[in-house]
Coordinates of C-alpha atoms in Angstrom, one line a residue:
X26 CA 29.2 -7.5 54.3
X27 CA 26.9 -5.7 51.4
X28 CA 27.9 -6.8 48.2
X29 CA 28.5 -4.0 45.6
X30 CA 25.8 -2.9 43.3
X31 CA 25.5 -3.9 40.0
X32 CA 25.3 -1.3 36.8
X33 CA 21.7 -1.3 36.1
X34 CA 21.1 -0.2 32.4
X35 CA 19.0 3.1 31.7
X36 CA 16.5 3.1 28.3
X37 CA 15.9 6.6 27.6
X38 CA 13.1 7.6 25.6
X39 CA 12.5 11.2 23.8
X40 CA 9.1 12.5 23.8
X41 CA 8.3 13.0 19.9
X42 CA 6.0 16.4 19.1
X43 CA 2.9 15.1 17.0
X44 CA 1.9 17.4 14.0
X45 CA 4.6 19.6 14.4
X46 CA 4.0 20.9 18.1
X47 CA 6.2 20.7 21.0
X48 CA 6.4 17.5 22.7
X49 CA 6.1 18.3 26.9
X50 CA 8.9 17.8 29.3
X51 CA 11.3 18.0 26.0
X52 CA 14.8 18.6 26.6
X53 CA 14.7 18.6 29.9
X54 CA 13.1 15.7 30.6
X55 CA 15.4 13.8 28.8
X56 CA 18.6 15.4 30.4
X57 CA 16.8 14.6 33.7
X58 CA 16.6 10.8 32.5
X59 CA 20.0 10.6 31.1
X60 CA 21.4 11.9 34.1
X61 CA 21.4 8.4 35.7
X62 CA 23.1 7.0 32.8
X63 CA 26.4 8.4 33.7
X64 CA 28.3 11.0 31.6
X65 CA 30.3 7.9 30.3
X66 CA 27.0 6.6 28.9
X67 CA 26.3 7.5 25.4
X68 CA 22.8 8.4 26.2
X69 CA 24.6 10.9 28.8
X70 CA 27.0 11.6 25.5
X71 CA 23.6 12.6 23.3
X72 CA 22.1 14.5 26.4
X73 CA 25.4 16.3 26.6
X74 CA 25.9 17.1 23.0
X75 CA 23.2 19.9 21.2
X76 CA 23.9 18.8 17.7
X77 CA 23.6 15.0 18.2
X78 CA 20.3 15.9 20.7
X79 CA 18.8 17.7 18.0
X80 CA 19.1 14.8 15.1
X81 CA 17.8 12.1 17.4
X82 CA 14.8 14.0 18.0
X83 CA 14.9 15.0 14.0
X84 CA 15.0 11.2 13.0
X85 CA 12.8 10.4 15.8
X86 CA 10.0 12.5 14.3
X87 CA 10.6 11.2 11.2
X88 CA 10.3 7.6 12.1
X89 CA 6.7 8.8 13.8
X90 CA 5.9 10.3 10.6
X91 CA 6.8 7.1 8.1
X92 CA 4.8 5.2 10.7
X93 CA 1.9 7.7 10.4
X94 CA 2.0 7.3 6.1
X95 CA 2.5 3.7 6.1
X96 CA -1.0 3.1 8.1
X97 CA -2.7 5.8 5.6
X98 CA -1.3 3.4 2.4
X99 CA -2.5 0.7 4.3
X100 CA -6.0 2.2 4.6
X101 CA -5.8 3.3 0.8
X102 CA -5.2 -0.1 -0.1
X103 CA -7.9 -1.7 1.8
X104 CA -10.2 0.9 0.4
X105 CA -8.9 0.1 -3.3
X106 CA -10.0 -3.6 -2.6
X107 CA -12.9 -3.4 -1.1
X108 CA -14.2 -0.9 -4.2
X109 CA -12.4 -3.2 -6.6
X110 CA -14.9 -6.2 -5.1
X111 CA -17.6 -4.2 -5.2
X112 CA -17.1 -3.2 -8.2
X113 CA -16.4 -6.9 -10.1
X114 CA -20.0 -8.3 -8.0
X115 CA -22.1 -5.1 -9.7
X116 CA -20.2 -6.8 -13.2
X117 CA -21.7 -9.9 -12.7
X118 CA -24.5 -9.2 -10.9
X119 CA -25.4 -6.5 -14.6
X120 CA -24.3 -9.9 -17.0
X121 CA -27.0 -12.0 -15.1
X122 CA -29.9 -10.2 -15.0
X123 CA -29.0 -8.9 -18.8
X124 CA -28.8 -12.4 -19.4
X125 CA -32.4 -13.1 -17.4
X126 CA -34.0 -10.7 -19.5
X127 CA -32.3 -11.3 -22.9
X128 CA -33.6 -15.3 -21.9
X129 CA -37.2 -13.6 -20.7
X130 CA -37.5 -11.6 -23.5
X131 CA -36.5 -14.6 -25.8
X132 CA -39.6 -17.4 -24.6
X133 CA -42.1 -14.2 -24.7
X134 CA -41.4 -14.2 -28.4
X135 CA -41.0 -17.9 -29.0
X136 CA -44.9 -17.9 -27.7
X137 CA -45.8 -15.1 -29.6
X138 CA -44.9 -16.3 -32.8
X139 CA -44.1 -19.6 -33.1
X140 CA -41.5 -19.3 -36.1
X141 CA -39.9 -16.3 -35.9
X142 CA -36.7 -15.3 -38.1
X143 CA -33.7 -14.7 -37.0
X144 CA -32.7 -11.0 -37.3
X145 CA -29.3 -9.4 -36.4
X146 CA -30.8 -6.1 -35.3
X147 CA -32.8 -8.2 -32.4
X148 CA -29.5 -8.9 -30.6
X149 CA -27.4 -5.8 -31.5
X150 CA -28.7 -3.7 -29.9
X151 CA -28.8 -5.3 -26.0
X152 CA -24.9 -6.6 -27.0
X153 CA -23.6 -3.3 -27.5
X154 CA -24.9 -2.1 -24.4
X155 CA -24.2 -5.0 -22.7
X156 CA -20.2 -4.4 -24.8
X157 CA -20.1 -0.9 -23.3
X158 CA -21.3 -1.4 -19.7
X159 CA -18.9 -4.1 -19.2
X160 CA -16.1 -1.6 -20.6
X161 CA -17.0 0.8 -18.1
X162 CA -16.7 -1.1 -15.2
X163 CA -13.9 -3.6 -16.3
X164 CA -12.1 0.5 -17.0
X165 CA -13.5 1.1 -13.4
X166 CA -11.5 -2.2 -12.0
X167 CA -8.5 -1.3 -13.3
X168 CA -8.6 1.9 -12.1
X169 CA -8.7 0.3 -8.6
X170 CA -6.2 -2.4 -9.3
X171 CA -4.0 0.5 -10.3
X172 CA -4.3 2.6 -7.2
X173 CA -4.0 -0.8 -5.2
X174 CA -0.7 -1.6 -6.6
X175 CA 0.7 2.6 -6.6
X176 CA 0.2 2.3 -3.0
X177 CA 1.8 -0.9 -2.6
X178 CA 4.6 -0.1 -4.1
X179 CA 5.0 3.2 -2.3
X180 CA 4.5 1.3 1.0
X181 CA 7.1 -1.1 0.4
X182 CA 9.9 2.2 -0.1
X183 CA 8.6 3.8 3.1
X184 CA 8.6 0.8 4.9
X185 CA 12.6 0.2 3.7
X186 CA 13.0 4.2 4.7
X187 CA 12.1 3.1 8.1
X188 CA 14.0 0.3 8.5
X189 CA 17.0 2.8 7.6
X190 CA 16.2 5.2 9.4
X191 CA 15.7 2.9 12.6
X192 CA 19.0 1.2 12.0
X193 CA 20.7 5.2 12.4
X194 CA 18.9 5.9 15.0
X195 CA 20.2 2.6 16.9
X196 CA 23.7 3.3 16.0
X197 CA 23.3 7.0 17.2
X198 CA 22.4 5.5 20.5
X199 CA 24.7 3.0 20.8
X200 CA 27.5 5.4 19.8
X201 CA 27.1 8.8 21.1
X202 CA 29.0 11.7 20.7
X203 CA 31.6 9.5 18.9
X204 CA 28.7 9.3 16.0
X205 CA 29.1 11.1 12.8
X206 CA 26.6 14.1 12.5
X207 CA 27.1 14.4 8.2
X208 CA 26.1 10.5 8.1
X209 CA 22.6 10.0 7.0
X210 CA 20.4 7.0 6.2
X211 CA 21.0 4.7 3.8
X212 CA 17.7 5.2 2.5
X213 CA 19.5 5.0 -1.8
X214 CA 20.5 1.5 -1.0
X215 CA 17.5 0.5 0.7
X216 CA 15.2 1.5 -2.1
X217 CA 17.7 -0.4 -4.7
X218 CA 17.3 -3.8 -3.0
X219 CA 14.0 -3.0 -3.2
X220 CA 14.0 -2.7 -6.6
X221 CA 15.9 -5.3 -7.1
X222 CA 13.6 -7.8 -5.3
X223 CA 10.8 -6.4 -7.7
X224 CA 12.7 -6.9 -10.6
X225 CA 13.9 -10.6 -9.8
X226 CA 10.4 -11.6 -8.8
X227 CA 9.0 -12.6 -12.0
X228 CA 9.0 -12.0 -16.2
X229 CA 7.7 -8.5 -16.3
X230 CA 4.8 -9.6 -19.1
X231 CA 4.0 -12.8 -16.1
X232 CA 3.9 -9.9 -13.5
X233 CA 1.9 -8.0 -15.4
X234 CA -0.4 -10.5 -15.8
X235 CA -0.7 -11.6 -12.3
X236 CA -1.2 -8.1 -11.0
X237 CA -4.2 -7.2 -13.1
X238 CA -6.0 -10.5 -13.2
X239 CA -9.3 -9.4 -12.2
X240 CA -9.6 -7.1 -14.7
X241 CA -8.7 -9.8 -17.5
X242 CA -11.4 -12.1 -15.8
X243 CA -13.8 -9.2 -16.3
X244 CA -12.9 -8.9 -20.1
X245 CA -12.9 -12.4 -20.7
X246 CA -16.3 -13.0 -19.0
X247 CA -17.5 -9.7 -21.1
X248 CA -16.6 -11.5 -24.6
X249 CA -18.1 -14.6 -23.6
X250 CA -21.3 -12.6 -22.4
X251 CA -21.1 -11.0 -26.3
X252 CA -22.3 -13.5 -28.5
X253 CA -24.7 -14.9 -26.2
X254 CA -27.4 -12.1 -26.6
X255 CA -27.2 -13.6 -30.2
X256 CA -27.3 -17.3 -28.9
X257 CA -30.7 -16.6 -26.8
X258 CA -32.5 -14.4 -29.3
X259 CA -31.5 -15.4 -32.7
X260 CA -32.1 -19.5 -31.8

């Protein structure tokens, strides 16, 4: 004797449009899949139901689009570090070939004359343009560091919109027609534990530290670099 067959479940997928267009086979390719899920299904319920069709394919293209930003901030923060290192090897690279030179320039006189006086305009002039290059690209840095962290921060939020607006999405399938249409996201609550994870992290003066320490390193490596045009040419 055959044995009955079992309930086989049904995944049903909705063609998403990309940039706005149309996605093909759309509406009626996914009344033709949820056909076999029974009218009992809530998949069947969705098919059945224009208003709760319509928001599933709403949130659906919004998910797309979330994903679609989140790998842009992900390729504006890779592009923020990668200047930011370029960037800090061209401010150490300019402090040791001023400091070649300055050293250079220092033994030519030393053979030239072999007691020469110490004078302050001998070294002021190669500090303060060794002072205001390494303010340019320190301000340079920290322009980086800034965008770096802007889009890190932004990423974070989207990435908490998408988890809330994955877990409606699941809870519109599961339910069906029984789902409320005027319910939206929680994307308010997502964004304050968000915050709140932010907040608890750290002292607000120790994260500020930590998240511009390369441009500190650059300033402090700048002052030391200062005095030492006086160092090689005034000793």
């Amino acid at each position: 004797m055959a044995e009955p067959a079992k309930n086989e479940a049904h995944v049903v997928e909705i063609p998403v449009a990309v940039d706005g267009g149309e996605a093909s086979g759309g509406d009626e390719a996914f009344l033709d899949k949820s056909t076999a899920a029974g009218e009992g299904h809530p998949l069947g319920e969705i098919a059945a139901s224009a208003g709760h069709l319509l928001l599933l394919k709403l949130w659906q293209r919004e998910e797309d689009r979330l994903g679609r930003r989140a790998c842009a901030l992900e390729a504006r923060m890779d592009a923020a570090r990668r200047d930011a290192f370029y960037l800090c090897a061209a401010f150490l690279a300019f402090h040791g070939l001023s400091l070649a030179l300055l050293f250079a320039a220092s033994v030519a006189a030393s053979a030239a004359s072999p007691s020469p006086s110490p004078s302050p305009a001998r070294w002021w002039a190669p500090s303060s343009l060794s002072l205001a290059a390494s303010l340019a690209l320190a301000a340079a840095v920290q322009l980086r560091v800034c965008a770096y962290w802007r889009a890190a921060a932004r990423l974070r939020r989207d990435r908490g919109d998408a988890r809330a607006l994955a877990r409606a999405v699941q809870e519109l399938r599961l339910k069906g027609a029984a789902f409320d249409l005027s319910k939206e996201p929680q994307y308010g609550v997502t964004r304050a534990k968000c915050a709140s994870v932010e907040g608890a992290g750290a002292w607000a003066p120790l994260r500020w530290c930590r998240q511009n320490v390369v441009t500190l390193c650059l300033l402090a490596v700048a002052a030391a670099a200062l005095p030492s045009g006086k160092f090689i040419l005034c000793t």
